Tab-separated table of C-alpha atoms in Angstrom:
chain	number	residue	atom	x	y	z
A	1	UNK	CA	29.268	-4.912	1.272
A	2	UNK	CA	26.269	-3.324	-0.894
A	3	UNK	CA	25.720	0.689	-0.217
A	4	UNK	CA	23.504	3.072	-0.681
A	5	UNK	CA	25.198	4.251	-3.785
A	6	UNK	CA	24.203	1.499	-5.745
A	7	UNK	CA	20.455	2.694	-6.232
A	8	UNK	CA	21.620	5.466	-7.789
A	9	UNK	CA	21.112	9.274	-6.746
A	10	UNK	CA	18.363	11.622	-7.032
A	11	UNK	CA	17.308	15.505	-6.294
A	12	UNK	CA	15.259	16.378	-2.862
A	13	UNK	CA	15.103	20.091	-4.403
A	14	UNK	CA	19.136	21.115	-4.634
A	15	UNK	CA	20.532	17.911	-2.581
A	16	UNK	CA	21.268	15.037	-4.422
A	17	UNK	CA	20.704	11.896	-2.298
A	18	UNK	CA	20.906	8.149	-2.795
A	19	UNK	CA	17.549	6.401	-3.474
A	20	UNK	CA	17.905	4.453	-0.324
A	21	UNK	CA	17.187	6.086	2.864
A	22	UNK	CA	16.205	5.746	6.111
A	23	UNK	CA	12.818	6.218	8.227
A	24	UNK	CA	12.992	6.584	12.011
A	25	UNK	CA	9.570	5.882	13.273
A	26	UNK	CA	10.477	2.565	14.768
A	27	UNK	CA	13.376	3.955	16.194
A	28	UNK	CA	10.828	5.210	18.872
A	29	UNK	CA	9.330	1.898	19.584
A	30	UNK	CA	5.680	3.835	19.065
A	31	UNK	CA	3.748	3.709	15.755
A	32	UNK	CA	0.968	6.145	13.687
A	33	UNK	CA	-1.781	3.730	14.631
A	34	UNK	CA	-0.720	2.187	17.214
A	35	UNK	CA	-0.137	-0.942	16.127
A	36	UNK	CA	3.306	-1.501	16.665
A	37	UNK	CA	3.933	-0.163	20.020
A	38	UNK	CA	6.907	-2.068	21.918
A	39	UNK	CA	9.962	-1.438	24.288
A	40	UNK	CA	12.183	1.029	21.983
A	41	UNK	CA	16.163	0.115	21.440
A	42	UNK	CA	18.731	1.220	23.677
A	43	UNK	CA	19.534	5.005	23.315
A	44	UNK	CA	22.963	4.087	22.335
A	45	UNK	CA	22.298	1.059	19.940
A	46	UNK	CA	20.215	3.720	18.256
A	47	UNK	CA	22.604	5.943	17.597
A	48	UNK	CA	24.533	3.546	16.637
A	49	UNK	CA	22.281	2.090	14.423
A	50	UNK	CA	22.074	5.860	13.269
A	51	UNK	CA	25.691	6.035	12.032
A	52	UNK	CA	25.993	2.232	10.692
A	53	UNK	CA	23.041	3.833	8.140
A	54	UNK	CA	25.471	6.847	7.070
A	55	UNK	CA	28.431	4.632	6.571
A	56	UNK	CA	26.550	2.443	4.379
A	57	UNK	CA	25.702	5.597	2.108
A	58	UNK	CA	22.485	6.461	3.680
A	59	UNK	CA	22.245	10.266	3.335
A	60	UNK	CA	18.186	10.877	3.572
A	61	UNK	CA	16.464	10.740	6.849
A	62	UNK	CA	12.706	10.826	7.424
A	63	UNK	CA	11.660	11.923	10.676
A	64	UNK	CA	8.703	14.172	12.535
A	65	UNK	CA	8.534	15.712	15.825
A	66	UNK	CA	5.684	13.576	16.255
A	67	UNK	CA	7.477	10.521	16.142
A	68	UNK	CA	8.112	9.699	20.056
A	69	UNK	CA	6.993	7.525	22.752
A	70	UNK	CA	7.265	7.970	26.413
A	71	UNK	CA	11.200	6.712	26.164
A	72	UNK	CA	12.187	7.695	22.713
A	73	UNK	CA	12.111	10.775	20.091
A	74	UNK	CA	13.070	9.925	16.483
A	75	UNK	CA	14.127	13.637	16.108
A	76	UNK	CA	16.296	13.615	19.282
A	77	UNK	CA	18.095	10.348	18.159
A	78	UNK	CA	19.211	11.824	15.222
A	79	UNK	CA	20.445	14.802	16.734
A	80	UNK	CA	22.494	12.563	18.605
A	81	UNK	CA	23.842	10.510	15.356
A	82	UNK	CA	24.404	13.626	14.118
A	83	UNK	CA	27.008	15.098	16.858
A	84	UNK	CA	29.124	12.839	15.741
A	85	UNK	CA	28.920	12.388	12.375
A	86	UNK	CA	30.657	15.271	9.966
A	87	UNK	CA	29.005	13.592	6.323
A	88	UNK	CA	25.995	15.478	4.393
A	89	UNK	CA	23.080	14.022	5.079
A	90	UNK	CA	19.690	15.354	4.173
A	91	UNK	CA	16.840	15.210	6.705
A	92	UNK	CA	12.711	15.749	5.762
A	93	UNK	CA	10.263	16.228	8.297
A	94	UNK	CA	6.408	16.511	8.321
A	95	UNK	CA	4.142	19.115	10.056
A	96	UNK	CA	0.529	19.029	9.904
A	97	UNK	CA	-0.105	16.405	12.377
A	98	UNK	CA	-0.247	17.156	15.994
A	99	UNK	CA	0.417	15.532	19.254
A	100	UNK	CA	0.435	16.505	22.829
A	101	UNK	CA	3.056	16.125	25.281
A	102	UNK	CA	1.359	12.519	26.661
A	103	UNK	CA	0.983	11.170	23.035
A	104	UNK	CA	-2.744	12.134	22.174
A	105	UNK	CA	-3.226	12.865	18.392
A	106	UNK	CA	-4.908	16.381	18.507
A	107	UNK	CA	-6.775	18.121	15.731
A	108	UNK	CA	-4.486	18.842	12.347
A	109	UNK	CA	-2.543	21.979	12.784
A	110	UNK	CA	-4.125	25.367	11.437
A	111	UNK	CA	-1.547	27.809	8.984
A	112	UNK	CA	-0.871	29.943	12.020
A	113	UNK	CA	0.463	27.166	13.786
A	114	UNK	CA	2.679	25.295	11.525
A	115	UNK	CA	5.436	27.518	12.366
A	116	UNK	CA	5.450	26.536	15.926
A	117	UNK	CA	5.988	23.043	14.533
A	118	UNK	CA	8.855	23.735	11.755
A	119	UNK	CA	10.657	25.557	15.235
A	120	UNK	CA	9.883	22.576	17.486
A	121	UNK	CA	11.642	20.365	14.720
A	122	UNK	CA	14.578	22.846	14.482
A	123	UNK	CA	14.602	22.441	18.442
A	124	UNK	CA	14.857	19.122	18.729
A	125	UNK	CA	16.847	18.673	15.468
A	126	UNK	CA	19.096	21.288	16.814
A	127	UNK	CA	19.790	23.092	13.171
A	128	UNK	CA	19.006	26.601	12.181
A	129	UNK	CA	16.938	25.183	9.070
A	130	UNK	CA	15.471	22.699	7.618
A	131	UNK	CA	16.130	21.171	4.773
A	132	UNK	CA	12.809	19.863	3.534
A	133	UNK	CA	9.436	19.744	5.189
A	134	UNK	CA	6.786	17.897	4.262
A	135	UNK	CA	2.993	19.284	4.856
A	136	UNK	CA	1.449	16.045	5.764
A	137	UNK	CA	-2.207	16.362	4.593
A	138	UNK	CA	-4.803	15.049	6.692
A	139	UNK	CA	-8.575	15.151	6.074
A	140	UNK	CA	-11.121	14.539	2.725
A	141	UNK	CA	-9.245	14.617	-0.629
A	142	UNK	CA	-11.816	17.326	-1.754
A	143	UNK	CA	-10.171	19.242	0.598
A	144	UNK	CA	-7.415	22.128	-0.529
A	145	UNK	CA	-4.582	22.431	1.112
A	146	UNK	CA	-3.160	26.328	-0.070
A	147	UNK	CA	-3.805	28.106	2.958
A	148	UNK	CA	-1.155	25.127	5.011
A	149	UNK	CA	1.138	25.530	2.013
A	150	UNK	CA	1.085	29.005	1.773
A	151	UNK	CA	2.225	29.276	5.334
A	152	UNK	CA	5.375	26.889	4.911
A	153	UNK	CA	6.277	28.797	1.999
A	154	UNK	CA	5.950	31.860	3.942
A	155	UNK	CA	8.797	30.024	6.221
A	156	UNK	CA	10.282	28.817	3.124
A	157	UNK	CA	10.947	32.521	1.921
A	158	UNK	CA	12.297	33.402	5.900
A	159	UNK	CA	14.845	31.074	5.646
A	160	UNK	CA	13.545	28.414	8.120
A	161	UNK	CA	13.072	25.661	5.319
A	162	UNK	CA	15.270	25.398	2.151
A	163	UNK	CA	12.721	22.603	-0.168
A	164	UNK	CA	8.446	21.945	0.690
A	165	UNK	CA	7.100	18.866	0.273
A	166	UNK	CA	3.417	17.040	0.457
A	167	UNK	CA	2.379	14.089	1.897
A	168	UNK	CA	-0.755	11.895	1.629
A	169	UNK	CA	-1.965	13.616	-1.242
A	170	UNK	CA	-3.540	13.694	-4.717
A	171	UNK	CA	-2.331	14.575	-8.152
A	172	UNK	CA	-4.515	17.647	-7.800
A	173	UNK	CA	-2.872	18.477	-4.655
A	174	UNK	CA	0.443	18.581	-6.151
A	175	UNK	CA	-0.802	20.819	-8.764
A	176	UNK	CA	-2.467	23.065	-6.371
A	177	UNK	CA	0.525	23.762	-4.701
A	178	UNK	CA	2.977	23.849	-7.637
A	179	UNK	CA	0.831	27.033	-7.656
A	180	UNK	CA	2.288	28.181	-4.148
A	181	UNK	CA	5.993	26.996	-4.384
A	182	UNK	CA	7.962	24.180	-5.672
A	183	UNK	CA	7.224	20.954	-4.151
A	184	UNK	CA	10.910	18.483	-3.518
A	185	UNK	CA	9.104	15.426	-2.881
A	186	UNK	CA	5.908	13.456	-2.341
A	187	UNK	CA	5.434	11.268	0.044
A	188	UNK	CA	2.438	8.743	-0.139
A	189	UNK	CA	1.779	5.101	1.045
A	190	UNK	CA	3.072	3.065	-1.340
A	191	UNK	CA	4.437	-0.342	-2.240
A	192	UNK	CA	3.331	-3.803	-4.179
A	193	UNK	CA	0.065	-4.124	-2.725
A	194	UNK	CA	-1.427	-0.699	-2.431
A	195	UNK	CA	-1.014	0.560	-5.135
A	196	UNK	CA	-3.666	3.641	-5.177
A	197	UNK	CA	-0.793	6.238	-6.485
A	198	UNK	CA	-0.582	4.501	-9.486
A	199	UNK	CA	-4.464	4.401	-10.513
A	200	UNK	CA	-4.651	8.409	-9.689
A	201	UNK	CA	-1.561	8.958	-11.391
A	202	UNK	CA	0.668	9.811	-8.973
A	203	UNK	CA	3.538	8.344	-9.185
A	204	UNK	CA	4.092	9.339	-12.884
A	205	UNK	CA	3.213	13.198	-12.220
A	206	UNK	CA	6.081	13.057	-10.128
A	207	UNK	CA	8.371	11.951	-12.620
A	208	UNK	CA	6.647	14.525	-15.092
A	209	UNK	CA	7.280	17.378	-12.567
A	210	UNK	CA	10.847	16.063	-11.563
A	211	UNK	CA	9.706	16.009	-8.295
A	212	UNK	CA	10.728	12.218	-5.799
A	213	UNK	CA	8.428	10.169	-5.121
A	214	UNK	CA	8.829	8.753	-1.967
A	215	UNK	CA	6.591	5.646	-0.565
A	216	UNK	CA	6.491	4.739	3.001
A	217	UNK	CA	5.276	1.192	3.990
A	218	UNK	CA	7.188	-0.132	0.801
A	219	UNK	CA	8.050	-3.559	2.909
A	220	UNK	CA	4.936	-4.092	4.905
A	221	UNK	CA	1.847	-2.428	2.479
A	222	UNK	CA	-1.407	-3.227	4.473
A	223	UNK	CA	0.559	-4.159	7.927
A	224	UNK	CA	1.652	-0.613	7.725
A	225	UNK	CA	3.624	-0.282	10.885
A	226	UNK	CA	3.562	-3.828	12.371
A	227	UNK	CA	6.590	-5.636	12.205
A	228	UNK	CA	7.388	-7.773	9.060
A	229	UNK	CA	5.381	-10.982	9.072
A	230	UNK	CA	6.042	-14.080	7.032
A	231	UNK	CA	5.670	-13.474	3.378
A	232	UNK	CA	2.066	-14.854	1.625
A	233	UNK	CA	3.126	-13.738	-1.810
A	234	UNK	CA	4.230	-16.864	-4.064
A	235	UNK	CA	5.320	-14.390	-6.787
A	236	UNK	CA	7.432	-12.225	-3.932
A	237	UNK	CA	8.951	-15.535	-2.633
A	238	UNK	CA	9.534	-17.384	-6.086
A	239	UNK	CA	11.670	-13.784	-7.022
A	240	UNK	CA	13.240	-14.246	-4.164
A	241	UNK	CA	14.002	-17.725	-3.986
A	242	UNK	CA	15.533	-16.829	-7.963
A	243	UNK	CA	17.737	-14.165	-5.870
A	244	UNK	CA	19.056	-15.806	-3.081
A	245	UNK	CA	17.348	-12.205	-1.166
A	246	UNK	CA	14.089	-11.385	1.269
A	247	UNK	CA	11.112	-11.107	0.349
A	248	UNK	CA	11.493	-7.535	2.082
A	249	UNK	CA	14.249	-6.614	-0.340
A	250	UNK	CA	12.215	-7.797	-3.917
A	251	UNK	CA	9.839	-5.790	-2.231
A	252	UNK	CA	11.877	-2.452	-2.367
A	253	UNK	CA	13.458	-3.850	-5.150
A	254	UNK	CA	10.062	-3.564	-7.146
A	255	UNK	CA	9.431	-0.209	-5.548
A	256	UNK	CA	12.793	1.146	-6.783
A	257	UNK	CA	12.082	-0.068	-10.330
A	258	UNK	CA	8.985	1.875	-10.273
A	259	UNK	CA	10.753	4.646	-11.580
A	260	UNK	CA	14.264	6.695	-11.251
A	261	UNK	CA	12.840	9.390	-9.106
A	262	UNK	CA	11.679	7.037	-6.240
A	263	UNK	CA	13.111	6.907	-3.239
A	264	UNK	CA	12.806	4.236	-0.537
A	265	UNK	CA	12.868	4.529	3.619
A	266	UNK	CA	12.775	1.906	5.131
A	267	UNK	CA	12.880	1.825	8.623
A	268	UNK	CA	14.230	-0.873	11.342
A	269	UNK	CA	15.817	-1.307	14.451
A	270	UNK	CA	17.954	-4.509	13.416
A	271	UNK	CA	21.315	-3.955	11.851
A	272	UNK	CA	20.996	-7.147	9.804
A	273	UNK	CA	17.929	-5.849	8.297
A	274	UNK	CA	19.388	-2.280	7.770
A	275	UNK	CA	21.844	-3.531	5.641
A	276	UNK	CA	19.325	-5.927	3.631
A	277	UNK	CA	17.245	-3.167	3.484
A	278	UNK	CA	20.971	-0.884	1.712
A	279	UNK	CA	21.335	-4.349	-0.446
A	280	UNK	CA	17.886	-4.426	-2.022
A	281	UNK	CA	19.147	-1.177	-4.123
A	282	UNK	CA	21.525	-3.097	-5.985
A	283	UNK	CA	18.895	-6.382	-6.482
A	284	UNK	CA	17.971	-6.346	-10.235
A	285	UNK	CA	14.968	-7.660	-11.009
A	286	UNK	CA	14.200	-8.735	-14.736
A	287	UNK	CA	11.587	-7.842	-17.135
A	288	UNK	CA	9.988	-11.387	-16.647
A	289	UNK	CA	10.298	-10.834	-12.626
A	290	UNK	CA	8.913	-7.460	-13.055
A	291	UNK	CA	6.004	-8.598	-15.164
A	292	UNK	CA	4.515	-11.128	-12.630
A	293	UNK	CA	5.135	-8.539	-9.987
A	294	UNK	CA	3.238	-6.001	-11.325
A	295	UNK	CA	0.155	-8.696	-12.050
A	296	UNK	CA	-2.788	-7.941	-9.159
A	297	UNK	CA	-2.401	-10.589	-6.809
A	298	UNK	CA	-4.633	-13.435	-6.171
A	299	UNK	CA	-3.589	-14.847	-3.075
A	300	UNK	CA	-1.215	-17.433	-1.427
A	301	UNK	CA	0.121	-20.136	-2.487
């Protein structure tokens, strides 16, 4: 069986993880938007889940103490996983966002209240730090974010978080706060057919700065947090066809090739799928494959 360790490895500021994680939104059964709302799995088959993702190498785990539903919390699961599980793994949050105790998105965070957040997350995470949080920018991309940064690294320098990272951003974001601190990671939407971090730049500052870029909705772009559909690529299906693999895992696959400091989480609630998902880090796509990937697309076929 295919781990984790095939993608190879890369830095989240001092912790080296494999390129292949995990994201635990779905976990919850609730998503960002909305859109994908449904019964969440069984407690147990979640934890489960949880520790069949560590044993296959998994060792980076997106979460935020947003992430719930009325049933579930991402960040509880894991603390649950975790219990029981004596392996390194790395996890990244996000603050920023805010929602109340019935679910209602409320207005983005101020400074002075971010630290509430980073404590709710070591709460519910039950850890005394945490190892990287992500300032998840919401709001006009005209609009600075040093004041929210400053704060974390304020909380950065008290011990609370070891490694900072942005999300939803610009390149002039990351510059801005490479001012502040150094940044471990960006994470940005991301995948085959949104690309937007490639036009601005993005993705190569990154690899410039050192620092991992890490794309969420690699596998399902513009559905964003609706459950995989059937694939309308022809290119994505011919590769895949070639492969004897998903579409889903030519579509990491491409993501992955995008450069050595990406990292991918993917996130399901099907074991099946988890370990396609651990798989598509070995898939190696050639220059020719690549190449009609990276063409824009012009519809179905």
């Amino acid at each position: 069986m295919s781990t984790a360790v095939a993608a190879g490895t890369w830095k989240l500021g001092d912790r080296e993880v494999n390129r292949i994680g995990y994201g635990t939104m779905r976990l919850t059964g609730n998503g960002m938007m909305g859109n994908s709302d449904g019964t969440p799995i069984d407690r147990d088959a979640a934890v489960n889940l949880l520790h069949s993702a560590f044993e296959q190498g998994v060792n980076h785990i997106d979460t935020a103490a947003f992430y719930f539903s009325p049933l579930r919390s991402a960040n509880e699961l894991i603390n649950r996983a975790l219990s029981s599980w004596y392996g390194d793994v790395v996890m990244v949050t996000k603050v920023g966002p805010a929602r109340g105790s019935s679910g209602e998105w409320l207005p983005m965070a101020r400074p002075d209240q971010l630290r509430g957040q980073v404590e709710e997350n070591l709460r519910q995470l039950g850890r005394d730090h945490l190892d990287v949080v992500n300032l998840r920018r919401n709001g006009p991309d005209t609009a600075s974010l040093s004041e929210h940064f400053g704060a974390l690294a304020e909380l950065r320098q008290a011990g609370l978080v070891r490694h900072l990272g942005l999300s939803n951003v610009r390149p002039e974001h990351v510059a801005e706060a490479l001012m502040i601190a150094p940044v471990a990671c960006v994470q940005n939407s991301y995948g085959l057919d949104w690309r937007r971090a490639d036009e601005s730049g993005l993705v190569d500052l990154c690899l410039e700065q050192g620092i991992a870029f890490v794309p969420y909705f690699a596998v399902s772009g513009l559905r964003r947090e609706a459950s995989a559909g059937q694939e309308y690529d022809a290119r994505v299906r011919s590769v895949a066809h070639a492969h004897g693999a998903t579409p889903a895992q030519v579509r990491l696959a491409w993501t992955l090739h995008r450069g050595p400091h990406v990292l991918a989480i993917p996130g399901t609630t099907n074991p099946a799928h988890l370990a396609e998902n651990v798989a598509a880090g070995s898939l190696g796509l050639t220059e020719g494959e690549l190449a009609l990937l990276d063409k824009p697309h012009e519809g179905t076929a």
